[in-house]
């Protein structure tokens, strides 16, 4: 594995860092308090090429590699993990899936505006009774001439009220179990497509999460992605890349926690000296630094394998499992180092903890990642 980043990768990292610090950070606290969606920021991210980073230029994307995507995701999530998840879903779940499996028609009509950031995407797999057990899809899609008619409910959909296009997994043949699931592009505005209220969340509060409803929603047959019965494989293959994005998001939160803890420990005095002089604090900082680096190495390994077109699903699950765990641990330690100040909004670290927790849940819980890893080890996939 190559440990030196290319000039291009470093340039992307720097440009993401500049944008994050100058344009995202100043309003992050307020957006968190008000649970306010960052419309302007998402628009600018699109203009800068961050919403379709890995899509080839002929389909409106920036044509970059997964390593560049990881580096950018870390920088963005470091200042606002809500913006991180919006960016991650559009890049890894929506654009990647359409580029890999979409027909020329779908690429032209949907992928290009999504990759340019002119339109926003969402990915609808989870249902009220199908979260981790994702094969148990109850949403149906019945063929009717040149249309499929969708009925059902989707849950926990990131970008749910804002996305222009949603990739919806639905059952086209119940008798075939998960091999009877298919994926469709559904446009906001199609009759029968609605959404629930925005969830009032613990963290990533300025991202938009809600349920989606489909009541006799007629979707043109040409919006079928890949082919009938391939929808579950589509979701799994796409989520493998998504897990790299969420691992990077978690690293951003962990790194922000470490930097906040370092800064505070050098300012705060107790017993006549800076608390950074105490081993009790130093050991925490050292452990946090080791965890952040280890998570980066796992995530970059998964990204490098993906870029080399080699199998990476096990490594992506390992990266997400570990990075999400250490994001929570680092945020907790940052709060502990801040003492009472860590428990109030002014010092940001309380938000890092609230934002970190979801990384252990979405795009496959930590328990699901362990299943994926164990099955790979035991050659059971
Ligand atoms: N990569 C590729 N294929 C995979 C896979 C992976 N990581 N994991 C499973 N599959 C494939 C299997 O190979 C199998 O394919 P075939 O039938 O073609 O052979 C198929 O999926 C079914 O697999 P299993 O028989 O192992 O099914 P299972 O029910 O025992 O386990 C599961 C499946 C791994 C638990 C799966 O349901 C799963 O990953 N669940 C978690 C779902 C998830 O991550 N949801 C996230 C929601 S999206 C989200 O959060 C986005 C957001 O908005 C932020």
Short mmCIF file of C-alpha atoms and ligand atoms in Angstrom, two decimals:
data_model
loop_
_atom_site.label_atom_id
_atom_site.label_comp_id
_atom_site.label_asym_id
_atom_site.label_seq_id
_atom_site.Cartn_x
_atom_site.Cartn_y
_atom_site.Cartn_z
CA UNK A 1 0.00 0.00 0.00
CA UNK A 2 1.25 3.44 -0.98
CA UNK A 3 1.58 5.82 1.98
CA UNK A 4 2.39 8.94 -0.02
CA UNK A 5 -0.57 10.86 -1.35
CA UNK A 6 -0.34 12.21 -4.88
CA UNK A 7 -0.21 15.94 -5.61
CA UNK A 8 -3.80 15.75 -6.76
CA UNK A 9 -5.00 13.98 -3.60
CA UNK A 10 -3.25 16.57 -1.42
CA UNK A 11 -4.78 19.39 -3.46
CA UNK A 12 -8.28 17.96 -2.99
CA UNK A 13 -7.64 17.57 0.73
CA UNK A 14 -6.52 21.18 1.00
CA UNK A 15 -9.40 22.54 -1.00
CA UNK A 16 -11.90 20.55 1.13
CA UNK A 17 -10.19 21.84 4.29
CA UNK A 18 -10.35 25.46 3.11
CA UNK A 19 -13.99 25.17 2.16
CA UNK A 20 -14.86 23.37 5.41
CA UNK A 21 -13.16 25.89 7.61
CA UNK A 22 -14.17 29.04 5.78
CA UNK A 23 -17.67 28.20 4.57
CA UNK A 24 -19.02 25.37 6.71
CA UNK A 25 -17.58 25.86 10.20
CA UNK A 26 -18.89 29.39 10.91
CA UNK A 27 -22.56 28.37 10.76
CA UNK A 28 -22.29 24.75 12.04
CA UNK A 29 -23.33 25.43 15.64
CA UNK A 30 -26.38 27.41 14.64
CA UNK A 31 -27.49 24.83 12.10
CA UNK A 32 -27.15 22.12 14.74
CA UNK A 33 -29.28 24.08 17.21
CA UNK A 34 -31.95 24.88 14.63
CA UNK A 35 -31.76 21.54 12.77
CA UNK A 36 -31.37 23.62 9.63
CA UNK A 37 -30.49 22.00 6.29
CA UNK A 38 -27.35 23.54 4.69
CA UNK A 39 -28.85 24.34 1.26
CA UNK A 40 -26.26 26.94 0.24
CA UNK A 41 -23.34 24.81 1.39
CA UNK A 42 -24.59 21.77 -0.54
CA UNK A 43 -25.00 23.93 -3.63
CA UNK A 44 -21.42 25.19 -3.32
CA UNK A 45 -20.11 21.67 -2.67
CA UNK A 46 -21.68 20.72 -5.99
CA UNK A 47 -20.06 23.63 -7.79
CA UNK A 48 -16.67 22.57 -6.39
CA UNK A 49 -17.15 18.99 -7.60
CA UNK A 50 -17.57 17.41 -4.16
CA UNK A 51 -21.01 15.88 -4.80
CA UNK A 52 -19.91 13.52 -7.59
CA UNK A 53 -16.25 13.12 -6.76
CA UNK A 54 -15.69 9.64 -8.19
CA UNK A 55 -17.97 9.92 -11.23
CA UNK A 56 -16.10 10.25 -14.57
CA UNK A 57 -16.23 13.74 -16.11
CA UNK A 58 -18.36 12.53 -19.06
CA UNK A 59 -21.15 11.94 -16.52
CA UNK A 60 -20.71 15.27 -14.77
CA UNK A 61 -18.34 14.16 -12.01
CA UNK A 62 -14.85 15.14 -10.88
CA UNK A 63 -13.25 11.83 -11.97
CA UNK A 64 -11.28 11.43 -8.75
CA UNK A 65 -10.33 8.30 -6.81
CA UNK A 66 -11.76 6.94 -3.57
CA UNK A 67 -8.69 8.05 -1.61
CA UNK A 68 -9.36 11.68 -2.58
CA UNK A 69 -12.98 11.16 -1.56
CA UNK A 70 -11.91 9.84 1.87
CA UNK A 71 -9.56 12.79 2.41
CA UNK A 72 -12.28 15.28 1.48
CA UNK A 73 -14.92 13.54 3.60
CA UNK A 74 -12.62 13.70 6.64
CA UNK A 75 -12.08 17.45 6.23
CA UNK A 76 -15.76 18.22 5.74
CA UNK A 77 -16.94 15.96 8.58
CA UNK A 78 -14.33 17.38 10.90
CA UNK A 79 -16.22 20.67 10.98
CA UNK A 80 -19.75 19.39 10.35
CA UNK A 81 -20.66 15.71 10.21
CA UNK A 82 -24.15 16.63 9.01
CA UNK A 83 -22.70 18.02 5.80
CA UNK A 84 -20.51 14.90 5.70
CA UNK A 85 -23.45 12.51 5.56
CA UNK A 86 -25.29 14.54 2.91
CA UNK A 87 -22.17 14.45 0.76
CA UNK A 88 -21.52 10.76 1.47
CA UNK A 89 -25.01 9.58 0.51
CA UNK A 90 -24.97 11.53 -2.76
CA UNK A 91 -21.47 10.32 -3.68
CA UNK A 92 -21.27 6.74 -2.49
CA UNK A 93 -24.81 5.47 -2.47
CA UNK A 94 -26.49 7.39 -5.26
CA UNK A 95 -23.89 8.46 -7.84
CA UNK A 96 -21.77 5.33 -7.48
CA UNK A 97 -24.80 3.04 -7.85
CA UNK A 98 -26.09 4.83 -10.94
CA UNK A 99 -22.70 5.00 -12.58
CA UNK A 100 -22.04 1.31 -12.04
CA UNK A 101 -25.51 -0.08 -12.75
CA UNK A 102 -27.58 2.61 -14.48
CA UNK A 103 -28.66 2.38 -18.14
CA UNK A 104 -27.39 5.04 -20.59
CA UNK A 105 -30.82 6.71 -20.23
CA UNK A 106 -30.54 6.80 -16.42
CA UNK A 107 -26.98 8.10 -16.56
CA UNK A 108 -27.92 10.88 -18.93
CA UNK A 109 -31.11 11.91 -17.18
CA UNK A 110 -30.24 11.37 -13.50
CA UNK A 111 -26.54 10.74 -12.91
CA UNK A 112 -25.24 13.86 -14.68
CA UNK A 113 -27.24 16.41 -12.64
CA UNK A 114 -26.60 14.43 -9.43
CA UNK A 115 -22.85 14.28 -10.02
CA UNK A 116 -22.74 17.99 -10.88
CA UNK A 117 -24.55 18.72 -7.61
CA UNK A 118 -27.43 20.38 -9.46
CA UNK A 119 -29.74 17.73 -8.00
CA UNK A 120 -29.58 15.87 -4.70
CA UNK A 121 -30.07 12.14 -4.22
CA UNK A 122 -31.28 9.78 -1.50
CA UNK A 123 -31.11 6.01 -0.99
CA UNK A 124 -34.20 4.23 0.34
CA UNK A 125 -33.58 0.71 1.59
CA UNK A 126 -34.63 0.70 5.29
CA UNK A 127 -38.26 0.15 6.23
CA UNK A 128 -40.13 0.18 9.55
CA UNK A 129 -39.68 -3.60 9.76
CA UNK A 130 -36.58 -4.04 7.60
CA UNK A 131 -33.54 -2.28 9.05
CA UNK A 132 -30.61 -4.61 9.63
CA UNK A 133 -32.70 -7.45 8.21
CA UNK A 134 -32.78 -5.67 4.87
CA UNK A 135 -33.94 -8.63 2.76
CA UNK A 136 -37.42 -8.37 4.32
CA UNK A 137 -38.61 -5.56 2.05
CA UNK A 138 -42.35 -4.93 2.20
CA UNK A 139 -42.46 -2.12 -0.33
CA UNK A 140 -43.83 -3.55 -3.57
CA UNK A 141 -43.41 -2.57 -7.21
CA UNK A 142 -45.98 -4.16 -9.53
CA UNK A 143 -45.51 -3.97 -13.29
CA UNK A 144 -48.35 -2.25 -15.15
CA UNK A 145 -47.55 -1.75 -18.83
CA UNK A 146 -44.69 0.72 -19.15
CA UNK A 147 -44.80 1.53 -15.43
CA UNK A 148 -44.14 -0.01 -12.04
CA UNK A 149 -46.63 0.89 -9.31
CA UNK A 150 -44.91 1.38 -5.93
CA UNK A 151 -46.59 0.95 -2.55
CA UNK A 152 -44.92 1.02 0.87
CA UNK A 153 -43.00 3.01 3.45
CA UNK A 154 -39.28 3.70 3.79
CA UNK A 155 -37.63 4.82 7.02
CA UNK A 156 -34.64 6.89 8.16
CA UNK A 157 -33.95 8.34 4.74
CA UNK A 158 -31.07 10.81 4.69
CA UNK A 159 -31.92 13.78 2.40
CA UNK A 160 -35.50 12.50 2.60
CA UNK A 161 -37.38 15.80 2.33
CA UNK A 162 -34.79 17.53 0.13
CA UNK A 163 -33.63 14.96 -2.44
CA UNK A 164 -34.77 15.43 -6.02
CA UNK A 165 -34.21 11.77 -6.92
CA UNK A 166 -34.48 8.74 -4.66
CA UNK A 167 -33.18 5.23 -5.31
CA UNK A 168 -35.92 2.99 -3.96
CA UNK A 169 -35.57 -0.74 -3.30
CA UNK A 170 -38.89 -2.59 -3.73
CA UNK A 171 -40.11 -6.16 -4.21
CA UNK A 172 -41.09 -7.02 -7.77
CA UNK A 173 -41.47 -10.77 -7.07
CA UNK A 174 -42.26 -11.79 -3.51
CA UNK A 175 -41.80 -15.50 -4.21
CA UNK A 176 -38.09 -14.96 -4.87
CA UNK A 177 -37.13 -13.40 -1.51
CA UNK A 178 -34.17 -11.06 -1.80
CA UNK A 179 -33.71 -12.12 -5.43
CA UNK A 180 -37.10 -10.56 -6.13
CA UNK A 181 -36.05 -7.05 -5.04
CA UNK A 182 -35.44 -4.31 -7.64
CA UNK A 183 -34.19 -0.71 -7.57
CA UNK A 184 -35.95 2.31 -9.11
CA UNK A 185 -35.17 5.99 -9.54
CA UNK A 186 -38.15 7.92 -8.19
CA UNK A 187 -38.45 11.63 -8.82
CA UNK A 188 -39.82 14.01 -6.23
CA UNK A 189 -43.09 15.18 -7.68
CA UNK A 190 -44.25 11.79 -8.94
CA UNK A 191 -47.86 11.37 -7.86
CA UNK A 192 -48.23 9.15 -4.79
CA UNK A 193 -44.71 9.88 -3.50
CA UNK A 194 -44.69 11.71 -0.17
CA UNK A 195 -42.63 12.09 2.97
CA UNK A 196 -43.12 12.19 6.73
CA UNK A 197 -41.93 14.88 9.14
CA UNK A 198 -38.23 15.51 9.63
CA UNK A 199 -36.91 13.41 12.52
CA UNK A 200 -35.80 15.36 15.61
CA UNK A 201 -32.41 13.71 16.07
CA UNK A 202 -29.75 13.47 18.79
CA UNK A 203 -26.96 14.33 16.33
CA UNK A 204 -26.23 15.20 12.70
CA UNK A 205 -29.16 17.51 13.28
CA UNK A 206 -28.80 19.70 10.23
CA UNK A 207 -29.01 16.71 7.91
CA UNK A 208 -32.50 15.81 6.86
CA UNK A 209 -33.94 12.43 7.86
CA UNK A 210 -37.53 11.29 7.37
CA UNK A 211 -39.76 8.46 6.20
CA UNK A 212 -40.97 8.23 2.59
CA UNK A 213 -44.36 6.98 1.48
CA UNK A 214 -45.43 5.43 -1.81
CA UNK A 215 -49.14 5.12 -2.55
CA UNK A 216 -49.82 3.78 -6.03
CA UNK A 217 -46.82 5.77 -7.19
CA UNK A 218 -46.32 5.17 -10.92
CA UNK A 219 -42.68 5.00 -11.94
CA UNK A 220 -41.68 4.65 -15.62
CA UNK A 221 -40.24 1.19 -16.35
CA UNK A 222 -37.12 2.83 -17.82
CA UNK A 223 -36.30 4.02 -14.27
CA UNK A 224 -35.52 0.44 -13.25
CA UNK A 225 -31.83 0.30 -12.31
CA UNK A 226 -29.74 -2.70 -13.51
CA UNK A 227 -32.46 -5.36 -13.90
CA UNK A 228 -35.39 -6.91 -12.08
CA UNK A 229 -34.31 -8.99 -9.10
CA UNK A 230 -30.90 -7.30 -8.78
CA UNK A 231 -32.03 -4.65 -6.31
CA UNK A 232 -30.66 -6.34 -3.20
CA UNK A 233 -27.26 -6.94 -4.79
CA UNK A 234 -27.36 -3.34 -5.95
CA UNK A 235 -27.97 -2.17 -2.38
CA UNK A 236 -25.24 -4.37 -0.87
CA UNK A 237 -22.62 -3.49 -3.48
CA UNK A 238 -23.40 0.19 -3.14
CA UNK A 239 -23.36 0.08 0.67
CA UNK A 240 -19.84 -1.40 0.60
CA UNK A 241 -18.60 1.90 -0.83
CA UNK A 242 -20.95 3.83 1.46
CA UNK A 243 -19.27 2.24 4.45
CA UNK A 244 -15.94 3.77 3.37
CA UNK A 245 -17.65 7.18 3.28
CA UNK A 246 -19.12 6.75 6.76
CA UNK A 247 -15.77 5.52 8.10
CA UNK A 248 -14.24 8.76 6.76
CA UNK A 249 -17.03 10.77 8.36
CA UNK A 250 -16.31 9.07 11.71
CA UNK A 251 -12.57 9.78 11.36
CA UNK A 252 -13.39 13.46 10.81
CA UNK A 253 -15.31 13.54 14.10
CA UNK A 254 -12.55 11.64 15.94
CA UNK A 255 -9.86 13.95 14.60
CA UNK A 256 -11.87 17.02 15.55
CA UNK A 257 -12.22 15.58 19.06
CA UNK A 258 -8.48 15.00 19.33
CA UNK A 259 -7.64 18.50 18.09
CA UNK A 260 -10.13 20.11 20.49
CA UNK A 261 -8.74 18.07 23.39
CA UNK A 262 -5.14 18.97 22.52
CA UNK A 263 -5.94 22.67 22.29
CA UNK A 264 -7.90 22.75 25.52
CA UNK A 265 -5.32 20.74 27.46
CA UNK A 266 -2.65 23.30 26.57
CA UNK A 267 -4.83 26.22 27.70
CA UNK A 268 -6.48 24.89 30.83
CA UNK A 269 -4.53 25.16 34.06
CA UNK A 270 -5.08 23.08 37.19
CA UNK A 271 -2.86 22.52 40.21
CA UNK A 272 -0.67 25.36 38.97
CA UNK A 273 0.08 24.10 35.46
CA UNK A 274 -1.40 23.25 32.05
CA UNK A 275 -3.32 20.01 32.30
CA UNK A 276 -1.38 18.72 29.24
CA UNK A 277 1.52 18.21 31.68
CA UNK A 278 -0.36 15.47 33.52
CA UNK A 279 0.09 11.89 32.42
CA UNK A 280 -3.60 11.21 33.00
CA UNK A 281 -4.31 13.65 30.15
CA UNK A 282 -1.30 12.69 28.04
CA UNK A 283 -2.30 9.03 28.00
CA UNK A 284 -5.77 9.93 26.79
CA UNK A 285 -4.32 12.11 24.01
CA UNK A 286 -1.88 9.39 22.99
CA UNK A 287 -4.62 6.76 22.84
CA UNK A 288 -6.84 9.06 20.79
CA UNK A 289 -4.03 9.74 18.31
CA UNK A 290 -3.32 6.02 17.86
CA UNK A 291 -7.01 5.31 17.27
CA UNK A 292 -7.40 8.09 14.69
CA UNK A 293 -4.36 6.87 12.76
CA UNK A 294 -5.41 3.22 12.90
CA UNK A 295 -8.89 4.13 11.63
CA UNK A 296 -7.33 6.15 8.79
CA UNK A 297 -5.12 3.26 7.76
CA UNK A 298 -8.04 0.83 7.68
CA UNK A 299 -10.17 3.25 5.68
CA UNK A 300 -7.44 4.15 3.22
CA UNK A 301 -6.74 0.44 2.72
CA UNK A 302 -10.38 -0.18 1.82
CA UNK A 303 -10.32 2.88 -0.49
CA UNK A 304 -7.08 1.73 -2.17
CA UNK A 305 -8.54 -1.73 -2.80
CA UNK A 306 -11.67 -0.17 -4.31
CA UNK A 307 -9.54 2.06 -6.53
CA UNK A 308 -7.54 -0.97 -7.65
CA UNK A 309 -10.78 -2.75 -8.54
CA UNK A 310 -10.10 -5.47 -5.98
CA UNK A 311 -12.61 -6.94 -3.49
CA UNK A 312 -13.00 -4.52 -0.60
CA UNK A 313 -16.28 -5.31 1.16
CA UNK A 314 -14.60 -6.92 4.20
CA UNK A 315 -12.11 -4.05 4.53
CA UNK A 316 -14.91 -1.46 4.17
CA UNK A 317 -16.84 -3.18 6.98
CA UNK A 318 -13.69 -3.27 9.14
CA UNK A 319 -13.03 0.40 8.49
CA UNK A 320 -16.58 1.43 9.36
CA UNK A 321 -16.73 -0.80 12.43
CA UNK A 322 -13.50 0.55 13.84
CA UNK A 323 -13.77 4.20 12.80
CA UNK A 324 -17.28 4.55 14.22
CA UNK A 325 -16.25 2.92 17.51
CA UNK A 326 -13.25 5.19 17.98
CA UNK A 327 -15.23 8.28 16.96
CA UNK A 328 -17.50 7.70 19.95
CA UNK A 329 -14.54 6.91 22.21
CA UNK A 330 -12.54 9.98 21.12
CA UNK A 331 -15.55 12.28 21.53
CA UNK A 332 -16.13 10.89 25.03
CA UNK A 333 -12.47 11.38 25.98
CA UNK A 334 -12.50 14.91 24.57
CA UNK A 335 -15.46 15.70 26.82
CA UNK A 336 -13.69 14.15 29.82
CA UNK A 337 -10.59 16.26 29.18
CA UNK A 338 -12.76 19.38 28.98
CA UNK A 339 -14.50 18.48 32.25
CA UNK A 340 -17.68 20.51 32.80
CA UNK A 341 -16.88 22.69 29.78
CA UNK A 342 -17.14 19.63 27.59
CA UNK A 343 -20.73 19.21 28.60
CA UNK A 344 -21.92 22.55 27.22
CA UNK A 345 -22.34 23.71 23.62
CA UNK A 346 -19.69 26.40 23.72
CA UNK A 347 -16.82 23.93 23.37
CA UNK A 348 -18.22 21.84 20.46
CA UNK A 349 -17.10 18.47 21.83
CA UNK A 350 -20.61 17.61 23.06
CA UNK A 351 -21.77 17.82 19.44
CA UNK A 352 -18.96 15.52 18.35
CA UNK A 353 -20.33 12.84 20.68
CA UNK A 354 -23.92 13.34 19.49
CA UNK A 355 -22.78 13.22 15.86
CA UNK A 356 -20.46 10.24 16.37
CA UNK A 357 -23.11 7.86 17.70
CA UNK A 358 -25.03 7.52 14.44
CA UNK A 359 -21.92 6.26 12.63
CA UNK A 360 -22.28 3.03 14.64
CA UNK A 361 -25.85 2.67 13.38
CA UNK A 362 -26.44 3.77 9.80
CA UNK A 363 -25.20 2.09 6.60
CA UNK A 364 -25.11 -1.14 8.62
CA UNK A 365 -24.85 -1.24 12.42
CA UNK A 366 -21.63 -2.35 14.08
CA UNK A 367 -23.25 -5.73 14.64
CA UNK A 368 -23.95 -6.05 10.89
CA UNK A 369 -20.34 -5.08 10.08
CA UNK A 370 -19.17 -7.92 12.35
CA UNK A 371 -21.47 -10.32 10.50
CA UNK A 372 -20.04 -9.20 7.15
CA UNK A 373 -16.45 -9.52 8.41
CA UNK A 374 -16.99 -12.90 10.08
CA UNK A 375 -18.71 -14.34 7.01
CA UNK A 376 -15.83 -13.14 4.85
CA UNK A 377 -13.31 -14.75 7.21
CA UNK A 378 -15.27 -17.97 7.22
CA UNK A 379 -15.81 -17.74 3.46
CA UNK A 380 -19.57 -17.78 3.95
CA UNK A 381 -20.57 -14.80 1.80
N1 LIG B 1 -21.42 -7.04 -0.39
C1 LIG B 1 -21.99 -7.64 -1.49
N2 LIG B 1 -22.96 -8.52 -1.39
C2 LIG B 1 -23.41 -8.85 -0.16
C3 LIG B 1 -22.89 -8.28 1.02
C4 LIG B 1 -21.85 -7.34 0.87
N3 LIG B 1 -21.29 -6.71 1.91
N4 LIG B 1 -23.54 -8.78 2.09
C5 LIG B 1 -24.44 -9.64 1.60
N5 LIG B 1 -24.36 -9.67 0.25
C6 LIG B 1 -25.15 -10.48 -0.69
C7 LIG B 1 -24.90 -11.96 -0.55
O1 LIG B 1 -23.78 -12.36 -1.29
C8 LIG B 1 -26.18 -12.52 -1.13
O2 LIG B 1 -26.14 -12.42 -2.53
P1 LIG B 1 -26.66 -13.59 -3.51
O3 LIG B 1 -28.01 -13.99 -3.06
O4 LIG B 1 -26.60 -13.01 -4.88
O5 LIG B 1 -25.68 -14.72 -3.31
C9 LIG B 1 -27.23 -11.52 -0.65
O6 LIG B 1 -26.53 -10.30 -0.39
C10 LIG B 1 -27.99 -11.94 0.57
O7 LIG B 1 -27.04 -12.18 1.58
P2 LIG B 1 -27.31 -13.16 2.77
O8 LIG B 1 -27.89 -14.47 2.25
O9 LIG B 1 -26.03 -13.25 3.53
O10 LIG B 1 -28.49 -12.43 3.55
P3 LIG B 1 -28.69 -12.23 5.10
O11 LIG B 1 -30.09 -11.79 5.27
O12 LIG B 1 -28.22 -13.43 5.86
O13 LIG B 1 -27.67 -11.02 5.46
C11 LIG B 1 -27.09 -8.69 5.55
C12 LIG B 1 -27.70 -9.85 4.75
C13 LIG B 1 -25.58 -8.71 5.35
C14 LIG B 1 -27.41 -8.76 7.02
C15 LIG B 1 -27.72 -7.43 4.91
O14 LIG B 1 -29.13 -7.49 5.09
C16 LIG B 1 -27.21 -6.14 5.45
O15 LIG B 1 -26.14 -5.67 5.05
N6 LIG B 1 -27.99 -5.46 6.33
C17 LIG B 1 -27.69 -4.11 6.75
C18 LIG B 1 -28.43 -3.15 5.86
C19 LIG B 1 -27.83 -1.79 5.87
O16 LIG B 1 -26.62 -1.60 5.83
N7 LIG B 1 -28.70 -0.78 5.86
C20 LIG B 1 -28.28 0.57 5.77
C21 LIG B 1 -29.41 1.40 5.27
S1 LIG B 1 -28.93 2.65 4.16
C22 LIG B 1 -28.42 3.96 5.09
O17 LIG B 1 -28.22 3.90 6.27
C23 LIG B 1 -28.16 5.14 4.25
C24 LIG B 1 -28.33 6.46 4.86
O18 LIG B 1 -29.30 7.14 4.57
C25 LIG B 1 -27.23 7.02 5.68
#
